[in-house]
PDB file of C-alpha atoms in Angstrom:
ATOM      1  CA  UNK A  90      87.036  58.409  78.585  1.00  0.00           C
ATOM      2  CA  UNK A  91      85.897  60.044  75.335  1.00  0.00           C
ATOM      3  CA  UNK A  92      84.377  58.509  72.180  1.00  0.00           C
ATOM      4  CA  UNK A  93      86.721  56.734  69.603  1.00  0.00           C
ATOM      5  CA  UNK A  94      86.773  59.287  66.388  1.00  0.00           C
ATOM      6  CA  UNK A  95      86.300  56.477  64.184  1.00  0.00           C
ATOM      7  CA  UNK A  96      82.735  55.748  65.572  1.00  0.00           C
ATOM      8  CA  UNK A  97      80.129  56.089  62.756  1.00  0.00           C
ATOM      9  CA  UNK A  98      77.242  57.799  64.260  1.00  0.00           C
ATOM     10  CA  UNK A  99      74.723  56.099  61.823  1.00  0.00           C
ATOM     11  CA  UNK A 100      74.446  53.603  64.521  1.00  0.00           C
ATOM     12  CA  UNK A 101      72.516  55.984  66.696  1.00  0.00           C
ATOM     13  CA  UNK A 102      70.742  57.589  63.789  1.00  0.00           C
ATOM     14  CA  UNK A 103      67.186  56.638  64.596  1.00  0.00           C
ATOM     15  CA  UNK A 104      67.773  57.710  68.225  1.00  0.00           C
ATOM     16  CA  UNK A 105      69.211  60.978  67.301  1.00  0.00           C
ATOM     17  CA  UNK A 106      66.285  61.693  64.666  1.00  0.00           C
ATOM     18  CA  UNK A 107      63.852  61.094  67.605  1.00  0.00           C
ATOM     19  CA  UNK A 108      65.680  63.280  69.907  1.00  0.00           C
ATOM     20  CA  UNK A 109      65.775  66.166  67.085  1.00  0.00           C
ATOM     21  CA  UNK A 110      62.004  65.850  66.427  1.00  0.00           C
ATOM     22  CA  UNK A 111      61.417  65.827  70.369  1.00  0.00           C
ATOM     23  CA  UNK A 112      60.928  68.788  72.723  1.00  0.00           C
ATOM     24  CA  UNK A 113      64.577  68.494  73.766  1.00  0.00           C
ATOM     25  CA  UNK A 114      66.210  68.386  70.393  1.00  0.00           C
ATOM     26  CA  UNK A 115      64.007  71.208  69.084  1.00  0.00           C
ATOM     27  CA  UNK A 116      65.193  73.440  71.849  1.00  0.00           C
ATOM     28  CA  UNK A 117      68.726  72.812  70.854  1.00  0.00           C
ATOM     29  CA  UNK A 118      68.051  73.437  67.120  1.00  0.00           C
ATOM     30  CA  UNK A 119      65.745  76.521  67.692  1.00  0.00           C
ATOM     31  CA  UNK A 120      67.920  78.264  69.962  1.00  0.00           C
ATOM     32  CA  UNK A 121      71.150  77.977  68.091  1.00  0.00           C
ATOM     33  CA  UNK A 122      69.814  78.703  64.743  1.00  0.00           C
ATOM     34  CA  UNK A 123      67.990  81.636  66.068  1.00  0.00           C
ATOM     35  CA  UNK A 124      71.431  83.235  67.538  1.00  0.00           C
ATOM     36  CA  UNK A 125      73.294  82.120  64.251  1.00  0.00           C
ATOM     37  CA  UNK A 126      70.841  83.862  62.126  1.00  0.00           C
ATOM     38  CA  UNK A 127      70.495  86.922  64.584  1.00  0.00           C
ATOM     39  CA  UNK A 128      74.436  87.190  64.156  1.00  0.00           C
ATOM     40  CA  UNK A 129      74.343  86.987  60.244  1.00  0.00           C
ATOM     41  CA  UNK A 130      71.688  89.497  59.876  1.00  0.00           C
ATOM     42  CA  UNK A 131      70.286  90.263  56.405  1.00  0.00           C
ATOM     43  CA  UNK A 132      73.393  89.288  54.330  1.00  0.00           C
ATOM     44  CA  UNK A 133      73.413  86.190  52.152  1.00  0.00           C
ATOM     45  CA  UNK A 134      76.275  84.046  53.940  1.00  0.00           C
ATOM     46  CA  UNK A 135      78.392  81.563  52.923  1.00  0.00           C
ATOM     47  CA  UNK A 136      78.394  79.035  55.853  1.00  0.00           C
ATOM     48  CA  UNK A 137      80.060  75.696  56.777  1.00  0.00           C
ATOM     49  CA  UNK A 138      78.418  73.147  58.989  1.00  0.00           C
ATOM     50  CA  UNK A 139      81.005  70.657  60.111  1.00  0.00           C
ATOM     51  CA  UNK A 140      79.542  67.659  61.534  1.00  0.00           C
ATOM     52  CA  UNK A 141      76.106  68.527  59.843  1.00  0.00           C
ATOM     53  CA  UNK A 142      74.840  65.017  60.993  1.00  0.00           C
ATOM     54  CA  UNK A 143      71.444  64.562  59.180  1.00  0.00           C
ATOM     55  CA  UNK A 144      71.395  68.029  57.658  1.00  0.00           C
ATOM     56  CA  UNK A 145      69.066  69.815  60.287  1.00  0.00           C
ATOM     57  CA  UNK A 146      70.948  73.032  60.590  1.00  0.00           C
ATOM     58  CA  UNK A 147      71.788  73.106  57.017  1.00  0.00           C
ATOM     59  CA  UNK A 148      68.325  73.128  56.042  1.00  0.00           C
ATOM     60  CA  UNK A 149      67.458  75.631  58.099  1.00  0.00           C
ATOM     61  CA  UNK A 150      70.283  77.917  57.367  1.00  0.00           C
ATOM     62  CA  UNK A 151      69.545  77.465  53.601  1.00  0.00           C
ATOM     63  CA  UNK A 152      65.859  78.072  54.328  1.00  0.00           C
ATOM     64  CA  UNK A 153      67.197  81.485  55.980  1.00  0.00           C
ATOM     65  CA  UNK A 154      68.637  82.237  52.277  1.00  0.00           C
ATOM     66  CA  UNK A 155      72.352  81.218  52.701  1.00  0.00           C
ATOM     67  CA  UNK A 156      74.336  79.338  50.953  1.00  0.00           C
ATOM     68  CA  UNK A 157      75.775  76.102  53.038  1.00  0.00           C
ATOM     69  CA  UNK A 158      78.344  73.470  52.844  1.00  0.00           C
ATOM     70  CA  UNK A 159      77.991  70.628  55.108  1.00  0.00           C
ATOM     71  CA  UNK A 160      80.528  68.301  55.982  1.00  0.00           C
ATOM     72  CA  UNK A 161      80.065  64.991  57.854  1.00  0.00           C
ATOM     73  CA  UNK A 162      82.344  62.100  58.611  1.00  0.00           C
ATOM     74  CA  UNK A 163      79.700  59.541  58.807  1.00  0.00           C
ATOM     75  CA  UNK A 164      78.647  58.029  55.843  1.00  0.00           C
ATOM     76  CA  UNK A 165      75.234  57.066  57.067  1.00  0.00           C
ATOM     77  CA  UNK A 166      74.649  60.288  58.779  1.00  0.00           C
ATOM     78  CA  UNK A 167      75.532  61.724  55.270  1.00  0.00           C
ATOM     79  CA  UNK A 168      73.249  59.711  53.217  1.00  0.00           C
ATOM     80  CA  UNK A 169      70.483  60.662  55.595  1.00  0.00           C
ATOM     81  CA  UNK A 170      71.427  64.508  55.199  1.00  0.00           C
ATOM     82  CA  UNK A 171      71.206  63.775  51.310  1.00  0.00           C
ATOM     83  CA  UNK A 172      67.873  62.566  51.487  1.00  0.00           C
ATOM     84  CA  UNK A 173      66.348  65.541  53.234  1.00  0.00           C
ATOM     85  CA  UNK A 174      68.195  68.041  51.016  1.00  0.00           C
ATOM     86  CA  UNK A 175      66.644  66.162  47.899  1.00  0.00           C
ATOM     87  CA  UNK A 176      63.220  66.140  49.541  1.00  0.00           C
ATOM     88  CA  UNK A 177      63.396  69.930  49.762  1.00  0.00           C
ATOM     89  CA  UNK A 178      64.391  70.890  46.047  1.00  0.00           C
ATOM     90  CA  UNK A 179      63.779  74.449  46.501  1.00  0.00           C
ATOM     91  CA  UNK A 180      66.637  74.474  48.800  1.00  0.00           C
ATOM     92  CA  UNK A 181      69.011  72.003  47.008  1.00  0.00           C
ATOM     93  CA  UNK A 182      70.704  74.750  44.961  1.00  0.00           C
ATOM     94  CA  UNK A 183      72.146  76.385  47.860  1.00  0.00           C
ATOM     95  CA  UNK A 184      73.481  73.108  49.680  1.00  0.00           C
ATOM     96  CA  UNK A 185      76.644  71.244  49.083  1.00  0.00           C
ATOM     97  CA  UNK A 186      77.375  68.065  51.086  1.00  0.00           C
ATOM     98  CA  UNK A 187      80.646  66.556  51.336  1.00  0.00           C
ATOM     99  CA  UNK A 188      82.255  63.782  53.505  1.00  0.00           C
ATOM    100  CA  UNK A 189      84.804  64.750  56.042  1.00  0.00           C
ATOM    101  CA  UNK A 190      85.871  65.710  59.444  1.00  0.00           C
ATOM    102  CA  UNK A 191      87.614  68.283  61.719  1.00  0.00           C
ATOM    103  CA  UNK A 192      91.376  68.137  60.857  1.00  0.00           C
ATOM    104  CA  UNK A 193      91.351  67.647  57.406  1.00  0.00           C
ATOM    105  CA  UNK A 194      88.523  70.030  56.203  1.00  0.00           C
ATOM    106  CA  UNK A 195      89.824  70.950  52.536  1.00  0.00           C
ATOM    107  CA  UNK A 196      89.108  74.732  52.594  1.00  0.00           C
ATOM    108  CA  UNK A 197      91.164  77.942  52.362  1.00  0.00           C
ATOM    109  CA  UNK A 198      91.765  80.225  55.302  1.00  0.00           C
ATOM    110  CA  UNK A 199      89.009  82.649  55.603  1.00  0.00           C
ATOM    111  CA  UNK A 200      86.805  80.878  53.478  1.00  0.00           C
ATOM    112  CA  UNK A 201      83.351  81.266  55.084  1.00  0.00           C
ATOM    113  CA  UNK A 202      81.087  84.088  56.640  1.00  0.00           C
ATOM    114  CA  UNK A 203      80.159  81.491  59.130  1.00  0.00           C
ATOM    115  CA  UNK A 204      81.448  78.468  60.668  1.00  0.00           C
ATOM    116  CA  UNK A 205      79.050  76.213  62.931  1.00  0.00           C
ATOM    117  CA  UNK A 206      79.865  73.209  64.609  1.00  0.00           C
ATOM    118  CA  UNK A 207      77.433  71.842  66.911  1.00  0.00           C
ATOM    119  CA  UNK A 208      77.280  68.707  68.984  1.00  0.00           C
ATOM    120  CA  UNK A 209      80.675  67.706  67.699  1.00  0.00           C
ATOM    121  CA  UNK A 210      83.513  68.704  70.036  1.00  0.00           C
ATOM    122  CA  UNK A 211      82.462  66.983  73.185  1.00  0.00           C
ATOM    123  CA  UNK A 212      82.936  63.686  71.534  1.00  0.00           C
ATOM    124  CA  UNK A 213      86.508  64.699  70.713  1.00  0.00           C
ATOM    125  CA  UNK A 214      89.807  64.130  73.162  1.00  0.00           C
ATOM    126  CA  UNK A 215      90.429  67.942  73.599  1.00  0.00           C
ATOM    127  CA  UNK A 216      88.781  71.211  72.161  1.00  0.00           C
ATOM    128  CA  UNK A 217      92.019  73.094  71.251  1.00  0.00           C
ATOM    129  CA  UNK A 218      92.880  71.779  68.104  1.00  0.00           C
ATOM    130  CA  UNK A 219      89.331  71.459  66.529  1.00  0.00           C
ATOM    131  CA  UNK A 220      88.457  75.037  67.713  1.00  0.00           C
ATOM    132  CA  UNK A 221      91.727  76.158  65.876  1.00  0.00           C
ATOM    133  CA  UNK A 222      90.586  73.870  62.959  1.00  0.00           C
ATOM    134  CA  UNK A 223      87.369  75.668  62.695  1.00  0.00           C
ATOM    135  CA  UNK A 224      88.439  79.454  63.590  1.00  0.00           C
ATOM    136  CA  UNK A 225      91.044  79.495  60.727  1.00  0.00           C
ATOM    137  CA  UNK A 226      88.287  79.125  58.358  1.00  0.00           C
ATOM    138  CA  UNK A 227      86.206  82.212  59.494  1.00  0.00           C
ATOM    139  CA  UNK A 228      86.397  85.458  57.312  1.00  0.00           C
ATOM    140  CA  UNK A 229      86.668  88.891  58.628  1.00  0.00           C
ATOM    141  CA  UNK A 230      83.474  90.102  60.011  1.00  0.00           C
ATOM    142  CA  UNK A 231      82.295  86.276  60.375  1.00  0.00           C
ATOM    143  CA  UNK A 232      81.321  84.241  62.989  1.00  0.00           C
ATOM    144  CA  UNK A 233      82.416  80.951  64.506  1.00  0.00           C
ATOM    145  CA  UNK A 234      79.261  78.873  66.516  1.00  0.00           C
ATOM    146  CA  UNK A 235      80.452  75.878  68.800  1.00  0.00           C
ATOM    147  CA  UNK A 236      77.930  73.889  70.656  1.00  0.00           C
ATOM    148  CA  UNK A 237      79.309  71.648  73.112  1.00  0.00           C
ATOM    149  CA  UNK A 238      78.740  70.140  76.543  1.00  0.00           C
ATOM    150  CA  UNK A 239      78.711  72.500  79.585  1.00  0.00           C
ATOM    151  CA  UNK A 240      81.026  71.113  82.252  1.00  0.00           C
ATOM    152  CA  UNK A 241      79.706  73.639  84.689  1.00  0.00           C
ATOM    153  CA  UNK A 242      76.353  71.671  84.765  1.00  0.00           C
ATOM    154  CA  UNK A 243      77.696  68.308  85.411  1.00  0.00           C
ATOM    155  CA  UNK A 244      75.536  66.253  87.464  1.00  0.00           C
ATOM    156  CA  UNK A 245      72.260  68.521  87.191  1.00  0.00           C
ATOM    157  CA  UNK A 246      70.525  65.979  84.668  1.00  0.00           C
ATOM    158  CA  UNK A 247      71.356  63.077  86.946  1.00  0.00           C
ATOM    159  CA  UNK A 248      70.004  64.693  90.054  1.00  0.00           C
ATOM    160  CA  UNK A 249      66.926  65.920  88.335  1.00  0.00           C
ATOM    161  CA  UNK A 250      66.167  62.493  87.241  1.00  0.00           C
ATOM    162  CA  UNK A 251      66.815  60.995  90.654  1.00  0.00           C
ATOM    163  CA  UNK A 252      70.156  59.379  89.942  1.00  0.00           C
ATOM    164  CA  UNK A 253      71.643  60.904  93.138  1.00  0.00           C
ATOM    165  CA  UNK A 254      74.823  58.503  93.376  1.00  0.00           C
ATOM    166  CA  UNK A 255      75.881  59.306  89.907  1.00  0.00           C
ATOM    167  CA  UNK A 256      74.994  63.209  90.174  1.00  0.00           C
ATOM    168  CA  UNK A 257      77.100  63.138  93.668  1.00  0.00           C
ATOM    169  CA  UNK A 258      80.025  61.566  91.827  1.00  0.00           C
ATOM    170  CA  UNK A 259      80.032  63.960  89.184  1.00  0.00           C
ATOM    171  CA  UNK A 260      79.560  66.880  91.141  1.00  0.00           C
ATOM    172  CA  UNK A 261      81.984  66.169  93.819  1.00  0.00           C
ATOM    173  CA  UNK A 262      84.915  65.064  91.273  1.00  0.00           C
ATOM    174  CA  UNK A 263      83.976  67.877  88.878  1.00  0.00           C
ATOM    175  CA  UNK A 264      84.405  65.248  86.045  1.00  0.00           C
ATOM    176  CA  UNK A 265      83.632  66.600  82.619  1.00  0.00           C
ATOM    177  CA  UNK A 266      82.867  63.505  81.155  1.00  0.00           C
ATOM    178  CA  UNK A 267      79.660  61.357  81.267  1.00  0.00           C
ATOM    179  CA  UNK A 268      77.399  59.142  79.166  1.00  0.00           C
ATOM    180  CA  UNK A 269      74.723  60.967  77.167  1.00  0.00           C
ATOM    181  CA  UNK A 270      71.206  59.925  76.371  1.00  0.00           C
ATOM    182  CA  UNK A 271      72.356  58.199  73.139  1.00  0.00           C
ATOM    183  CA  UNK A 272      74.851  55.923  75.199  1.00  0.00           C
ATOM    184  CA  UNK A 273      77.727  57.764  74.131  1.00  0.00           C
ATOM    185  CA  UNK A 274      80.557  59.301  76.414  1.00  0.00           C
ATOM    186  CA  UNK A 275      80.848  62.926  75.994  1.00  0.00           C
ATOM    187  CA  UNK A 276      83.247  65.467  77.422  1.00  0.00           C
ATOM    188  CA  UNK A 277      82.412  69.008  78.653  1.00  0.00           C
ATOM    189  CA  UNK A 278      83.996  72.437  78.570  1.00  0.00           C
ATOM    190  CA  UNK A 279      83.364  75.521  80.364  1.00  0.00           C
ATOM    191  CA  UNK A 280      82.484  78.866  78.703  1.00  0.00           C
ATOM    192  CA  UNK A 281      85.522  80.688  79.777  1.00  0.00           C
ATOM    193  CA  UNK A 282      87.824  77.973  78.243  1.00  0.00           C
ATOM    194  CA  UNK A 283      86.185  78.271  75.226  1.00  0.00           C
ATOM    195  CA  UNK A 284      86.208  81.925  75.091  1.00  0.00           C
ATOM    196  CA  UNK A 285      90.289  81.596  75.777  1.00  0.00           C
ATOM    197  CA  UNK A 286      90.607  79.364  72.954  1.00  0.00           C
ATOM    198  CA  UNK A 287      88.839  81.487  70.114  1.00  0.00           C
ATOM    199  CA  UNK A 288      90.964  84.697  71.643  1.00  0.00           C
ATOM    200  CA  UNK A 289      94.103  82.593  71.111  1.00  0.00           C
ATOM    201  CA  UNK A 290      92.618  81.905  67.269  1.00  0.00           C
ATOM    202  CA  UNK A 291      92.372  85.368  66.779  1.00  0.00           C
ATOM    203  CA  UNK A 292      88.616  85.636  67.527  1.00  0.00           C
ATOM    204  CA  UNK A 293      86.695  88.128  69.702  1.00  0.00           C
ATOM    205  CA  UNK A 294      84.105  85.970  71.785  1.00  0.00           C
ATOM    206  CA  UNK A 295      80.679  87.252  71.706  1.00  0.00           C
ATOM    207  CA  UNK A 296      78.222  86.272  74.786  1.00  0.00           C
ATOM    208  CA  UNK A 297      77.732  82.682  75.099  1.00  0.00           C
ATOM    209  CA  UNK A 298      74.271  80.836  75.949  1.00  0.00           C
ATOM    210  CA  UNK A 299      73.423  78.087  78.093  1.00  0.00           C
ATOM    211  CA  UNK A 300      70.979  75.754  75.966  1.00  0.00           C
ATOM    212  CA  UNK A 301      68.401  73.577  77.781  1.00  0.00           C
ATOM    213  CA  UNK A 302      68.513  74.887  81.189  1.00  0.00           C
ATOM    214  CA  UNK A 303      64.963  73.940  82.402  1.00  0.00           C
ATOM    215  CA  UNK A 304      64.111  70.795  80.125  1.00  0.00           C
ATOM    216  CA  UNK A 305      67.204  68.717  79.806  1.00  0.00           C
ATOM    217  CA  UNK A 306      65.915  65.949  82.151  1.00  0.00           C
ATOM    218  CA  UNK A 307      62.658  66.070  80.503  1.00  0.00           C
ATOM    219  CA  UNK A 308      63.600  62.724  77.967  1.00  0.00           C
ATOM    220  CA  UNK A 309      59.992  61.952  77.729  1.00  0.00           C
ATOM    221  CA  UNK A 310      58.735  65.495  77.082  1.00  0.00           C
ATOM    222  CA  UNK A 311      56.047  65.668  74.121  1.00  0.00           C
ATOM    223  CA  UNK A 312      54.458  69.111  74.587  1.00  0.00           C
ATOM    224  CA  UNK A 313      51.779  70.793  72.665  1.00  0.00           C
ATOM    225  CA  UNK A 314      52.801  73.446  70.013  1.00  0.00           C
ATOM    226  CA  UNK A 315      51.300  75.912  72.517  1.00  0.00           C
ATOM    227  CA  UNK A 316      53.389  74.457  75.396  1.00  0.00           C
ATOM    228  CA  UNK A 317      56.439  74.133  73.427  1.00  0.00           C
ATOM    229  CA  UNK A 318      56.459  77.805  72.174  1.00  0.00           C
ATOM    230  CA  UNK A 319      56.256  79.019  75.548  1.00  0.00           C
ATOM    231  CA  UNK A 320      58.941  76.931  76.997  1.00  0.00           C
ATOM    232  CA  UNK A 321      61.366  77.885  73.890  1.00  0.00           C
ATOM    233  CA  UNK A 322      60.866  81.725  74.731  1.00  0.00           C
ATOM    234  CA  UNK A 323      61.443  81.097  78.656  1.00  0.00           C
ATOM    235  CA  UNK A 324      64.588  79.042  77.298  1.00  0.00           C
ATOM    236  CA  UNK A 325      65.537  81.849  75.118  1.00  0.00           C
ATOM    237  CA  UNK A 326      65.221  84.335  78.043  1.00  0.00           C
ATOM    238  CA  UNK A 327      67.485  82.491  80.209  1.00  0.00           C
ATOM    239  CA  UNK A 328      69.937  81.471  77.831  1.00  0.00           C
ATOM    240  CA  UNK A 329      71.918  84.667  77.907  1.00  0.00           C
ATOM    241  CA  UNK A 330      71.459  85.395  81.581  1.00  0.00           C
ATOM    242  CA  UNK A 331      73.530  84.246  85.029  1.00  0.00           C
ATOM    243  CA  UNK A 332      73.154  82.395  86.783  1.00  0.00           C
ATOM    244  CA  UNK A 333      70.628  80.458  84.658  1.00  0.00           C
ATOM    245  CA  UNK A 334      72.706  79.880  81.837  1.00  0.00           C
ATOM    246  CA  UNK A 335      75.457  78.283  83.734  1.00  0.00           C
ATOM    247  CA  UNK A 336      72.830  75.300  84.339  1.00  0.00           C
ATOM    248  CA  UNK A 337      72.312  74.624  80.759  1.00  0.00           C
ATOM    249  CA  UNK A 338      73.500  71.116  79.602  1.00  0.00           C
ATOM    250  CA  UNK A 339      75.167  72.700  76.278  1.00  0.00           C
ATOM    251  CA  UNK A 340      76.940  75.817  75.918  1.00  0.00           C
ATOM    252  CA  UNK A 341      76.973  77.773  72.858  1.00  0.00           C
ATOM    253  CA  UNK A 342      80.114  79.819  72.365  1.00  0.00           C
ATOM    254  CA  UNK A 343      80.027  82.287  69.792  1.00  0.00           C
ATOM    255  CA  UNK A 344      83.096  84.508  68.172  1.00  0.00           C
ATOM    256  CA  UNK A 345      83.607  86.870  65.380  1.00  0.00           C
ATOM    257  CA  UNK A 346      86.764  87.538  63.356  1.00  0.00           C
ATOM    258  CA  UNK A 347      86.750  91.329  63.385  1.00  0.00           C
ATOM    259  CA  UNK A 348      87.569  93.270  60.285  1.00  0.00           C
ATOM    260  CA  UNK A 349      90.254  95.216  59.144  1.00  0.00           C
ATOM    261  CA  UNK A 350      89.616  99.029  60.628  1.00  0.00           C
TER     262      UNK A 350
END
């Protein structure tokens, strides 16, 4: 079972905002932003954020000096993003926000140096068509960044929080779908499957990361800043190393469109 594509995520906006500002949400945003910014290097890039939500990644990328287009299908979330951008007038000139969704993106092929889509594909019935829609927009030497649920780690959160029957059911069946902390069913992918999809779309997979390996079950985690930074660096170190990365709740798949020789 997957989410109805017509769902307006503004219904969980308060919960999502609380998640984003808490330790678990910060880990997700900090790790993915660091990787994307590392891949972009020093150039001033034209970036598309599909499913930009309340603008968290849009603002991070704009603050790093990039020009960012944020696309969001939820009017409520888009309004929240607009409010956050308006509150940062020094960044507003580098940000454009549009209502839209994967499947009807009004951009020509190869329009962006980077296309990011974080926490979206797992709510859709499958990954092949969305990844293809995103990949076509990546310019030569550009990157695609997709963050979605890691089906290799099904049952781990449930086991660590003592929900053993649910954990066993997921582990023994290998089911890719489960209900997340926002109360919405999400579907997972393996990193290998995501790599196969981007190859089919003409991109070269780069090393993938596991995100939130040690702290995914800490739903009430409110660390001090010192503790958080130590946790972040530990998660970052493990995110690119097996066998740790396989246990991350989320998989961050990154790929590049090779430029002409």
